[in-house]
Short mmCIF file of C-alpha atoms in Angstrom, two decimals:
data_model
loop_
_atom_site.label_atom_id
_atom_site.label_comp_id
_atom_site.label_asym_id
_atom_site.label_seq_id
_atom_site.Cartn_x
_atom_site.Cartn_y
_atom_site.Cartn_z
CA MET A 183 -49.50 12.35 -29.84
CA PHE A 184 -47.33 10.85 -32.55
CA GLY A 185 -49.07 8.74 -35.15
CA ALA A 186 -47.64 5.92 -37.22
CA GLY A 187 -45.02 7.23 -39.65
CA SER A 188 -44.75 10.62 -37.93
CA THR A 189 -41.41 12.35 -37.39
CA TYR A 190 -40.09 14.32 -34.46
CA SER A 191 -37.24 16.54 -35.75
CA VAL A 192 -34.50 17.62 -33.36
CA GLU A 193 -31.49 19.84 -34.01
CA VAL A 194 -28.50 19.19 -31.77
CA SER A 195 -25.39 21.28 -31.13
CA PRO A 196 -22.38 20.19 -29.05
CA VAL A 197 -23.89 22.11 -26.09
CA THR A 198 -27.69 21.81 -26.30
CA ALA A 199 -30.59 20.31 -28.26
CA ASP A 200 -34.18 21.17 -29.27
CA ARG A 201 -36.67 20.32 -26.52
CA THR A 202 -40.45 20.01 -26.45
CA ASN A 203 -42.39 20.44 -23.19
CA VAL A 204 -45.78 18.70 -22.99
CA THR A 205 -48.25 19.78 -20.25
CA GLY A 206 -50.18 16.53 -20.31
CA THR A 207 -49.31 12.96 -21.20
CA ALA A 208 -47.19 12.27 -24.29
CA ASP A 209 -48.01 9.31 -26.52
CA LEU A 210 -44.88 8.48 -28.50
CA SER A 211 -46.15 5.37 -30.28
CA GLY A 212 -45.29 5.23 -33.98
CA GLY A 213 -43.08 8.32 -34.12
CA THR A 214 -39.45 8.45 -35.29
CA VAL A 215 -36.88 10.92 -33.97
CA ALA A 216 -34.97 12.59 -36.83
CA VAL A 217 -31.72 14.10 -35.56
CA THR A 218 -29.72 16.85 -37.25
CA TYR A 219 -26.28 17.50 -35.79
CA LEU A 220 -25.09 21.08 -36.20
CA PRO A 221 -21.42 21.86 -36.92
CA GLY A 222 -19.06 21.39 -33.98
CA THR A 223 -17.09 18.84 -32.00
CA PHE A 224 -19.30 16.34 -30.21
CA VAL A 225 -18.45 14.17 -27.22
CA ALA A 226 -20.41 11.63 -25.20
CA LYS A 227 -23.35 13.56 -23.74
CA SER A 228 -27.02 13.27 -22.76
CA TYR A 229 -29.59 15.77 -24.16
CA THR A 230 -33.21 16.15 -22.95
CA ILE A 231 -35.32 16.35 -26.13
CA LEU A 232 -38.84 15.93 -24.67
CA HIS A 233 -40.53 16.44 -21.29
CA ALA A 234 -44.13 15.50 -20.46
CA ASP A 235 -45.66 16.69 -17.17
CA GLY A 236 -48.12 13.81 -17.29
CA GLY A 237 -45.54 11.20 -18.18
CA LEU A 238 -45.06 9.03 -21.25
CA GLY A 239 -47.79 6.53 -20.55
CA GLY A 240 -45.38 3.65 -21.07
CA THR A 241 -44.89 4.51 -24.75
CA ALA A 242 -41.67 4.93 -26.75
CA PHE A 243 -40.65 6.24 -30.14
CA ALA A 244 -40.49 3.70 -32.94
CA GLY A 245 -36.88 4.54 -33.68
CA ILE A 246 -34.19 7.12 -34.36
CA ASP A 247 -32.72 8.45 -37.58
CA ALA A 248 -29.38 10.13 -36.87
CA PRO A 249 -26.22 10.71 -38.91
CA THR A 250 -22.98 9.07 -37.81
CA LEU A 251 -20.63 11.08 -35.61
CA PRO A 252 -16.91 10.17 -35.43
CA GLY A 253 -16.40 7.77 -32.53
CA LEU A 254 -20.01 8.16 -31.27
CA THR A 255 -23.31 6.34 -31.47
CA SER A 256 -26.75 7.92 -31.00
CA SER A 257 -29.59 6.36 -29.02
CA LEU A 258 -32.79 7.23 -27.16
CA VAL A 259 -33.00 6.74 -23.40
CA TYR A 260 -36.19 6.65 -21.31
CA ASP A 261 -35.11 5.22 -18.00
CA TYR A 262 -33.78 8.33 -16.23
CA THR A 263 -37.27 9.59 -15.16
CA ALA A 264 -40.85 8.72 -16.03
CA ASN A 265 -41.33 12.05 -17.79
CA ASP A 266 -38.30 12.61 -20.06
CA VAL A 267 -36.82 11.38 -23.33
CA TYR A 268 -33.08 11.74 -23.80
CA LEU A 269 -30.83 11.66 -26.84
CA GLN A 270 -27.63 9.93 -25.76
CA THR A 271 -24.37 10.21 -27.69
CA THR A 272 -21.98 7.48 -26.54
CA ALA A 273 -18.30 7.05 -27.35
CA VAL A 274 -17.37 3.85 -29.15
CA PRO A 275 -13.81 2.62 -29.82
CA THR A 276 -12.90 2.90 -33.48
CA MET A 277 -11.73 -0.65 -34.11
CA GLY A 278 -10.75 -1.05 -37.72
CA ALA A 279 -8.14 -1.65 -40.38
CA GLY A 280 -4.90 0.26 -40.25
CA LEU A 281 -4.26 -0.15 -36.53
CA ASN A 282 -1.04 -1.76 -35.36
CA GLU A 283 -1.03 -4.50 -32.72
CA ASN A 284 -0.58 -2.17 -29.75
CA GLN A 285 -3.35 0.13 -30.94
CA LYS A 286 -5.67 -2.84 -31.46
CA SER A 287 -4.93 -4.03 -27.94
CA VAL A 288 -6.01 -0.70 -26.44
CA ASP A 289 -8.99 -0.40 -28.78
CA THR A 290 -10.20 -3.91 -27.96
CA ALA A 291 -10.05 -3.18 -24.22
CA LEU A 292 -12.19 -0.07 -24.73
CA LEU A 293 -14.65 -1.94 -26.94
CA ASP A 294 -14.98 -4.73 -24.37
CA TYR A 295 -15.63 -2.15 -21.66
CA PHE A 296 -18.33 -0.53 -23.79
CA ASP A 297 -19.95 -3.92 -24.45
CA ARG A 298 -20.02 -4.67 -20.72
CA THR A 299 -21.24 -1.31 -19.46
CA GLY A 300 -22.99 0.31 -22.43
CA SER A 301 -21.06 3.55 -22.03
CA LEU A 302 -17.63 5.10 -22.29
CA PRO A 303 -16.33 8.45 -20.96
CA GLY A 304 -16.32 11.26 -23.48
CA ALA A 305 -12.53 11.66 -23.30
CA PHE A 306 -12.20 8.43 -25.30
CA ALA A 307 -14.53 9.59 -28.08
CA GLY A 308 -12.89 9.82 -31.45
CA LEU A 309 -9.44 8.56 -30.41
CA ASP A 310 -7.63 7.98 -33.69
CA ALA A 311 -4.68 5.65 -34.22
CA ASN A 312 -2.15 8.15 -32.87
CA GLY A 313 -4.40 8.84 -29.90
CA LEU A 314 -4.51 5.14 -29.05
CA SER A 315 -0.70 5.07 -29.09
CA GLN A 316 -0.56 8.13 -26.83
CA VAL A 317 -2.75 6.56 -24.17
CA SER A 318 -1.12 3.10 -24.33
CA GLY A 319 1.55 3.72 -21.66
CA GLU A 320 4.42 2.13 -23.60
CA VAL A 321 6.91 4.15 -21.53
CA ALA A 322 6.87 1.35 -18.91
CA ALA A 323 8.51 -0.96 -21.44
CA GLY A 324 11.19 1.70 -21.96
CA ALA A 325 11.94 1.55 -18.24
CA ALA A 326 12.56 -2.19 -18.56
CA ASN A 327 14.98 -1.73 -21.46
CA ALA A 328 16.95 0.90 -19.57
CA GLY A 329 17.01 -1.18 -16.38
CA ILE A 330 18.36 -4.24 -18.18
CA ASP A 331 21.04 -2.16 -19.92
CA SER A 332 22.08 -0.60 -16.60
CA ALA A 333 22.42 -4.04 -15.00
CA ASP A 334 24.50 -5.30 -17.95
CA GLN A 335 26.91 -2.39 -17.68
CA PHE A 336 27.42 -2.99 -13.95
CA ILE A 337 28.24 -6.64 -14.68
CA ASN A 338 30.76 -5.52 -17.27
CA ALA A 339 32.45 -3.33 -14.65
CA LEU A 340 33.11 -6.42 -12.49
CA ASP A 341 35.95 -7.66 -14.68
CA ALA A 342 37.78 -10.38 -12.75
CA GLN A 343 40.82 -10.09 -15.06
CA ALA A 344 41.41 -6.32 -14.78
CA GLY A 345 44.91 -5.38 -13.76
CA GLN A 346 46.24 -8.91 -14.33
CA GLY A 347 47.37 -8.77 -17.91
CA ALA A 348 47.55 -11.58 -20.43
CA ALA A 349 49.45 -13.75 -17.97
CA GLY A 350 46.47 -14.05 -15.63
CA PRO A 351 46.34 -13.80 -11.83
CA ALA A 352 49.73 -15.34 -11.19
CA GLY A 353 51.33 -12.61 -13.25
CA GLY A 354 49.57 -9.70 -11.59
CA GLY A 355 51.09 -6.61 -10.01
CA GLY A 356 54.83 -6.35 -9.46
CA ALA A 357 55.34 -9.92 -8.32
CA THR A 358 56.11 -11.18 -11.81
CA ALA A 359 59.36 -9.28 -12.05
CA TYR A 360 60.37 -10.45 -8.59
CA ALA A 361 59.51 -14.05 -9.45
CA GLU A 362 61.63 -13.93 -12.56
CA ASP A 363 64.61 -12.66 -10.58
CA ARG A 364 64.23 -15.47 -8.07
CA ALA A 365 63.45 -18.19 -10.57
CA ALA A 366 66.94 -18.46 -12.08
CA GLY A 367 68.67 -18.64 -8.68
CA ASP A 368 66.25 -21.18 -7.30
CA LYS A 369 66.21 -23.46 -10.32
CA ASP A 370 68.21 -26.26 -8.72
CA GLN A 371 66.20 -26.18 -5.50
CA PHE A 372 62.93 -26.73 -7.35
CA ALA A 373 64.55 -29.36 -9.54
CA SER A 374 65.50 -31.33 -6.42
CA LEU A 375 61.79 -31.49 -5.57
CA GLY A 376 61.08 -33.18 -8.89
CA ILE A 377 59.67 -30.04 -10.51
CA LYS A 378 60.56 -29.44 -14.14
CA ALA A 379 62.80 -26.46 -14.71
CA SER A 380 60.38 -24.98 -17.23
CA HIS A 381 57.80 -24.60 -14.46
CA ASN A 382 60.06 -22.98 -11.87
CA ALA A 383 59.13 -19.41 -12.72
CA ASP A 384 55.41 -20.24 -12.71
CA LEU A 385 55.61 -21.73 -9.22
CA VAL A 386 57.65 -18.88 -7.75
CA GLY A 387 55.37 -16.37 -9.49
CA SER A 388 52.37 -18.02 -7.85
CA VAL A 389 53.98 -17.85 -4.40
CA PHE A 390 54.92 -14.17 -4.65
CA ALA A 391 51.96 -12.94 -6.74
CA SER A 392 49.72 -10.19 -5.41
CA ARG A 393 46.99 -11.54 -3.16
CA TRP A 394 44.73 -8.49 -2.94
CA GLN A 395 43.31 -5.96 -5.35
CA ALA A 396 41.19 -2.86 -4.78
CA TRP A 397 39.64 -0.95 -7.65
CA GLY A 398 37.22 1.78 -8.63
CA ALA A 399 35.50 2.41 -11.95
CA VAL A 400 33.27 4.83 -13.79
CA TYR A 401 31.20 3.67 -16.73
CA GLY A 402 28.50 4.89 -19.04
CA GLY A 403 26.91 4.44 -22.40
CA SER A 404 24.05 5.04 -24.76
CA GLN A 405 21.68 2.55 -26.37
CA LYS A 406 19.03 2.78 -29.07
CA ILE A 407 16.56 -0.03 -29.73
CA GLY A 408 14.44 0.42 -32.82
CA GLY A 409 10.69 -0.09 -32.67
CA ASP A 410 8.48 -2.20 -34.92
CA ALA A 411 5.80 -0.41 -36.96
CA GLY A 412 3.63 -3.53 -37.28
CA VAL A 413 3.69 -4.18 -33.56
CA GLY A 414 3.36 -0.49 -32.76
CA SER A 415 6.44 -0.28 -30.56
CA HIS A 416 8.55 2.88 -30.67
CA ASP A 417 12.27 3.60 -30.73
CA THR A 418 13.68 3.59 -27.21
CA ASN A 419 16.78 5.58 -26.26
CA SER A 420 18.60 5.21 -22.95
CA ASP A 421 21.69 6.77 -21.40
CA ILE A 422 23.49 5.13 -18.48
CA PHE A 423 26.10 6.44 -16.02
CA GLY A 424 27.53 4.59 -13.04
CA ILE A 425 30.37 4.23 -10.57
CA ALA A 426 31.54 1.07 -8.86
CA GLY A 427 34.27 -0.12 -6.54
CA GLY A 428 35.39 -3.45 -5.19
CA ILE A 429 37.99 -5.59 -3.53
CA VAL A 430 39.44 -8.90 -4.74
CA ARG A 431 41.28 -11.75 -3.00
CA ASN A 432 43.63 -14.07 -4.88
CA TRP A 433 44.47 -17.65 -3.90
CA GLY A 434 46.75 -18.85 -6.67
CA ASP A 435 44.47 -19.38 -9.67
CA THR A 436 41.37 -18.49 -7.67
CA ARG A 437 39.96 -14.96 -7.51
CA LEU A 438 36.93 -13.85 -5.51
CA GLY A 439 35.61 -10.32 -5.15
CA VAL A 440 32.75 -8.12 -4.05
CA ALA A 441 31.65 -4.76 -5.40
CA ILE A 442 29.09 -2.03 -4.85
CA GLY A 443 28.04 0.78 -7.11
CA GLY A 444 25.48 3.39 -7.99
CA GLY A 445 24.35 5.27 -11.01
CA SER A 446 21.53 6.76 -12.98
CA SER A 447 19.76 6.18 -16.25
CA SER A 448 17.43 8.20 -18.44
CA PHE A 449 15.21 6.90 -21.21
CA SER A 450 12.70 8.18 -23.73
CA LEU A 451 10.43 6.96 -26.51
CA SER A 452 10.12 8.40 -29.99
CA ASP A 453 7.06 10.45 -30.98
CA ASP A 454 7.09 12.00 -27.48
CA LEU A 455 5.37 8.98 -25.95
CA GLY A 456 7.08 9.37 -22.60
CA SER A 457 10.37 9.52 -20.75
CA GLY A 458 11.82 8.55 -17.42
CA HIS A 459 14.74 8.51 -15.03
CA ALA A 460 16.10 5.96 -12.56
CA ASP A 461 18.63 6.18 -9.73
CA THR A 462 20.29 2.83 -9.16
CA PHE A 463 22.14 1.03 -6.36
CA ASN A 464 24.12 -2.10 -7.27
CA VAL A 465 25.92 -4.83 -5.37
CA GLY A 466 27.67 -7.87 -6.79
CA VAL A 467 30.02 -10.78 -6.19
CA PHE A 468 32.34 -12.24 -8.79
CA GLY A 469 35.00 -14.88 -9.16
CA ARG A 470 37.34 -16.71 -11.48
CA GLN A 471 38.99 -20.11 -11.25
CA GLY A 472 41.91 -21.16 -13.42
CA PHE A 473 42.67 -24.74 -14.44
CA GLY A 474 46.00 -24.40 -16.20
CA ASP A 475 45.17 -22.64 -19.45
CA ALA A 476 41.43 -23.05 -18.94
CA TYR A 477 39.25 -20.89 -16.74
CA ILE A 478 35.69 -20.40 -15.58
CA GLY A 479 34.31 -17.19 -14.11
CA GLY A 480 31.02 -15.83 -12.91
CA VAL A 481 29.15 -12.79 -11.60
CA LEU A 482 26.01 -12.41 -9.50
CA ALA A 483 24.54 -8.93 -9.06
CA TYR A 484 21.50 -7.12 -7.69
CA GLY A 485 20.17 -3.69 -8.61
CA PHE A 486 17.61 -1.40 -6.96
CA ASN A 487 16.09 1.15 -9.35
CA ASP A 488 14.20 4.18 -8.01
CA THR A 489 12.28 5.03 -11.19
CA ASN A 490 10.09 7.92 -12.34
CA THR A 491 8.16 8.21 -15.61
CA SER A 492 6.21 10.99 -17.30
CA ARG A 493 4.03 11.07 -20.41
CA VAL A 494 1.70 13.54 -22.06
CA VAL A 495 -1.78 12.44 -23.20
CA PRO A 496 -4.62 14.52 -24.67
CA GLY A 497 -5.36 17.23 -22.12
CA ASP A 498 -3.24 15.77 -19.32
CA THR A 499 0.22 14.86 -18.00
CA LEU A 500 0.63 11.52 -16.22
CA GLU A 501 3.49 10.65 -13.89
CA ALA A 502 4.51 7.59 -11.90
CA SER A 503 7.12 6.57 -9.35
CA PHE A 504 8.07 2.99 -8.52
CA ASN A 505 10.95 0.84 -7.31
CA ALA A 506 12.07 -1.79 -9.82
CA GLN A 507 14.64 -4.48 -9.09
CA THR A 508 17.12 -6.44 -11.19
CA TRP A 509 18.87 -9.74 -10.58
CA SER A 510 21.73 -10.60 -12.91
CA GLY A 511 24.13 -13.45 -13.44
CA ARG A 512 26.87 -14.40 -15.86
CA VAL A 513 29.03 -17.49 -16.26
CA GLU A 514 31.93 -17.64 -18.71
CA GLY A 515 34.51 -20.25 -19.62
CA GLY A 516 37.43 -20.28 -22.02
CA TYR A 517 40.82 -21.71 -22.91
CA ARG A 518 43.97 -19.64 -23.39
CA PHE A 519 46.39 -20.27 -26.25
CA ALA A 520 49.73 -18.46 -26.06
CA THR A 521 51.13 -17.45 -29.46
CA PRO A 522 54.18 -15.34 -30.38
CA VAL A 523 51.83 -12.46 -31.20
CA ALA A 524 49.19 -12.54 -28.44
CA VAL A 525 47.24 -14.75 -26.09
CA LEU A 526 44.11 -16.03 -27.85
CA THR A 527 41.17 -17.16 -25.73
CA PRO A 528 38.06 -18.66 -27.32
CA TYR A 529 35.21 -18.41 -24.84
CA ALA A 530 31.54 -19.13 -24.30
CA ALA A 531 29.27 -17.31 -21.87
CA PHE A 532 25.68 -17.24 -20.67
CA GLN A 533 24.14 -14.15 -19.07
CA ALA A 534 20.67 -13.45 -17.70
CA THR A 535 19.03 -10.38 -16.21
CA ALA A 536 15.58 -10.35 -14.61
CA TYR A 537 13.86 -6.94 -14.36
CA HIS A 538 10.97 -6.91 -11.90
CA LEU A 539 8.36 -4.20 -12.42
CA PRO A 540 6.09 -3.82 -9.38
CA ALA A 541 2.40 -3.02 -9.56
CA TYR A 542 2.00 0.77 -9.61
CA SER A 543 -0.38 3.52 -10.69
CA GLU A 544 0.03 6.82 -12.47
CA THR A 545 -1.01 10.15 -11.00
CA SER A 546 -2.61 12.93 -12.99
CA ALA A 547 -2.13 16.66 -13.28
CA GLY A 548 -5.59 16.96 -14.84
CA SER A 549 -8.71 14.86 -15.29
CA GLY A 550 -6.93 11.51 -15.05
CA ASP A 551 -9.14 9.90 -17.72
CA PHE A 552 -6.17 8.12 -19.30
CA ALA A 553 -4.25 7.28 -16.10
CA LEU A 554 -3.12 3.67 -16.01
CA GLY A 555 -2.49 1.09 -13.34
CA TYR A 556 0.26 -1.38 -14.24
CA GLY A 557 0.38 -5.01 -13.17
CA SER A 558 3.41 -6.56 -11.49
CA GLN A 559 5.56 -8.50 -13.93
CA THR A 560 9.11 -9.72 -14.50
CA THR A 561 11.02 -9.49 -17.78
CA THR A 562 13.95 -11.90 -18.11
CA ALA A 563 16.54 -11.20 -20.80
CA THR A 564 19.10 -13.89 -21.64
CA ARG A 565 22.19 -13.96 -23.80
CA PHE A 566 24.47 -16.71 -25.05
CA GLU A 567 27.87 -15.63 -26.39
CA LEU A 568 30.54 -17.32 -28.49
CA GLY A 569 33.65 -15.25 -29.01
CA LEU A 570 37.38 -14.73 -29.00
CA ASN A 571 39.60 -12.66 -26.70
CA LEU A 572 43.01 -11.31 -27.71
CA ASP A 573 45.44 -10.08 -25.05
CA LYS A 574 48.94 -8.71 -25.56
CA ASP A 575 51.37 -7.68 -22.78
CA ILE A 576 53.92 -5.05 -23.82
CA PRO A 577 56.83 -4.68 -21.34
CA LEU A 578 57.73 -1.08 -20.48
CA ARG A 579 60.46 0.60 -18.46
CA ASP A 580 60.89 0.03 -14.72
CA GLY A 581 58.90 -3.19 -14.72
CA ALA A 582 55.67 -1.62 -15.99
CA LYS A 583 53.58 -3.17 -18.73
CA LEU A 584 50.80 -2.25 -21.13
CA THR A 585 48.11 -4.84 -21.82
CA LEU A 586 46.06 -4.44 -24.98
CA SER A 587 42.88 -6.49 -25.19
CA GLY A 588 40.13 -7.04 -27.69
CA ARG A 589 37.04 -9.19 -27.89
CA ALA A 590 34.64 -10.10 -30.67
CA ALA A 591 31.59 -12.27 -30.13
CA TRP A 592 28.34 -13.44 -31.59
CA ALA A 593 25.44 -13.03 -29.18
CA ILE A 594 22.12 -14.85 -29.26
CA ASN A 595 19.51 -12.92 -27.30
CA GLY A 596 16.58 -14.63 -25.62
CA GLY A 597 13.69 -13.28 -23.60
CA THR A 598 13.48 -10.26 -25.88
CA ASP A 599 9.82 -9.52 -25.07
CA ARG A 600 9.34 -6.10 -23.49
CA ARG A 601 5.68 -6.54 -22.64
CA VAL A 602 3.65 -4.65 -20.03
CA THR A 603 0.05 -5.06 -18.91
CA ALA A 604 -2.03 -2.05 -17.88
CA THR A 605 -5.60 -1.08 -16.99
CA PHE A 606 -7.32 2.29 -17.31
CA GLN A 607 -7.91 3.33 -13.70
CA GLY A 608 -11.31 4.84 -14.44
CA LEU A 609 -12.49 1.85 -16.51
CA PRO A 610 -12.39 -1.27 -14.32
CA GLY A 611 -11.57 -4.33 -16.38
CA ALA A 612 -10.31 -2.35 -19.40
CA THR A 613 -6.99 -4.21 -19.39
CA PHE A 614 -4.59 -4.51 -22.31
CA THR A 615 -1.04 -5.57 -23.14
CA ILE A 616 1.56 -3.41 -24.90
CA ASP A 617 4.84 -4.51 -26.49
CA GLY A 618 7.83 -2.18 -26.26
CA ALA A 619 10.90 -2.11 -28.49
CA GLU A 620 12.57 -5.54 -28.55
CA PRO A 621 16.23 -6.21 -29.41
CA ASP A 622 16.96 -8.54 -32.31
CA THR A 623 17.85 -12.14 -31.56
CA ASN A 624 21.32 -12.00 -33.14
CA ALA A 625 23.91 -9.34 -32.36
CA ALA A 626 27.63 -8.66 -32.73
CA LEU A 627 29.66 -7.64 -29.66
CA LEU A 628 32.95 -5.74 -29.93
CA ASN A 629 35.15 -4.79 -26.96
CA THR A 630 38.57 -3.20 -26.70
CA SER A 631 40.65 -2.03 -23.74
CA ALA A 632 44.13 -0.90 -22.68
CA THR A 633 45.56 -1.40 -19.18
CA TYR A 634 48.73 0.15 -17.79
CA THR A 635 50.25 -1.63 -14.77
CA THR A 636 53.27 -0.46 -12.76
CA SER A 637 55.81 -2.62 -10.96
CA SER A 638 54.33 -1.47 -7.64
CA GLY A 639 50.91 -2.91 -8.56
CA LEU A 640 49.07 0.26 -9.54
CA PHE A 641 47.00 -0.05 -12.69
CA ALA A 642 44.66 2.01 -14.84
CA SER A 643 42.51 0.83 -17.72
CA LEU A 644 40.24 2.30 -20.35
CA GLY A 645 37.77 0.22 -22.33
CA PHE A 646 35.05 0.56 -24.93
CA GLN A 647 32.32 -1.84 -25.97
CA GLY A 648 29.62 -1.94 -28.58
CA GLU A 649 26.62 -4.03 -29.54
CA PHE A 650 25.24 -3.99 -33.06
CA SER A 651 22.26 -5.73 -34.64
CA GLY A 652 19.46 -5.01 -37.05
CA ASN A 653 17.71 -2.67 -34.61
CA VAL A 654 20.21 -2.08 -31.77
CA GLN A 655 23.11 0.31 -31.52
CA SER A 656 24.81 0.40 -28.15
CA TYR A 657 28.03 2.14 -27.13
CA ALA A 658 29.63 2.10 -23.70
CA GLY A 659 32.90 3.05 -22.05
CA LYS A 660 34.64 2.23 -18.79
CA ALA A 661 37.60 3.72 -16.91
CA LYS A 662 39.13 1.78 -14.03
CA ILE A 663 41.96 2.32 -11.54
CA GLY A 664 43.25 0.06 -8.81
CA ILE A 665 46.15 -1.51 -6.99
CA ASN A 666 47.43 -5.05 -6.51
CA TRP A 667 49.37 -5.90 -3.36
#
């Protein structure tokens, strides 16, 4: 029997606790349990501290006096049996100052779960700030960044002007030289039709220009997007490699083409927060329409990404496999100005890529306490460009030519959110949102290329491109070969 003001002292280790066995009925009224925690690492656990053969008679201790354990609360429990008193240590999320936004999001989800259920698995006890980042699953946002970059590089490979030179489609392949030879001899015939002599060569060039083009390309690049310490996002690195091939049909100033391709990408987050790999299949259509010196062009593309991710969490390795999809489009218009030095083409363009992440779940190599299930969501990245192209044709021997091209542009990025929503599989309703590394709104784009074209229509080109902003560095290259006929 415990009288008013009495104390029941209990020493507790991480493994066991003091226990009193009563042969009769225990009257706990008025007593206080004084807990002493011995040195060691404690987790959420239940300890039997008193057993009464005759039961507790409906009584309970007046309270508990226990020191604070990191990430744990101490309480007395009576409802397991009618004969026992338990000391329960329960994990509690460590919400507090110093956490970034991502860490707070995870911590809040755990706290809400604890408020709803009154308990939390021991694996979550004492998670510090770094631990919250480890279990957040930010690697899914890295997959989105890599998928969008892969789609952008495939679009760049579908260059409707490749192999045509500064003169445009009517000057492609070896037909230009033939048109020039014919133009002088046919001058009077075209004049009799009311066509100005200065346009004779253009008309003949259009008639005899190459109508078909086939090409193949390899491309690749590397991108780094810096994280945000306040948000809690981490640096994301991705490497892309791809191949593509296509065929083009010319009708005067109109060009239409189709292409297919495939490739792979790898990505990783700083602080060893996860990595992944994707194998990609691409298909696209593209076209270009000239209106004198003006033009408008566009690309539509689709990508299928067979993606795998892996991340290490305390005491476990978590992996996932899913099929993500991308839909991309670009429209561009400009006006060409011929100068004695080069052809200058101011242009404007709009590009959008939608990356669809399906609902999927991670698998565990261990306990699976931190395994996540991700919700289905679509990230749409947009870009508006204002820039200038420079193209210069350099005639070479035997009717060949070298075309040097450059492009500089200012890009305004939209839809920069790289947000994913996840739920701890073992904690129903413990759902949170994580932000991955996001590219800055404003960026500079720089492109350069050189194309060699023979009189027979064969061509080969090599190009480089870069994107630079406050937190993005991206480098890519492309090699292309083909034939006009």
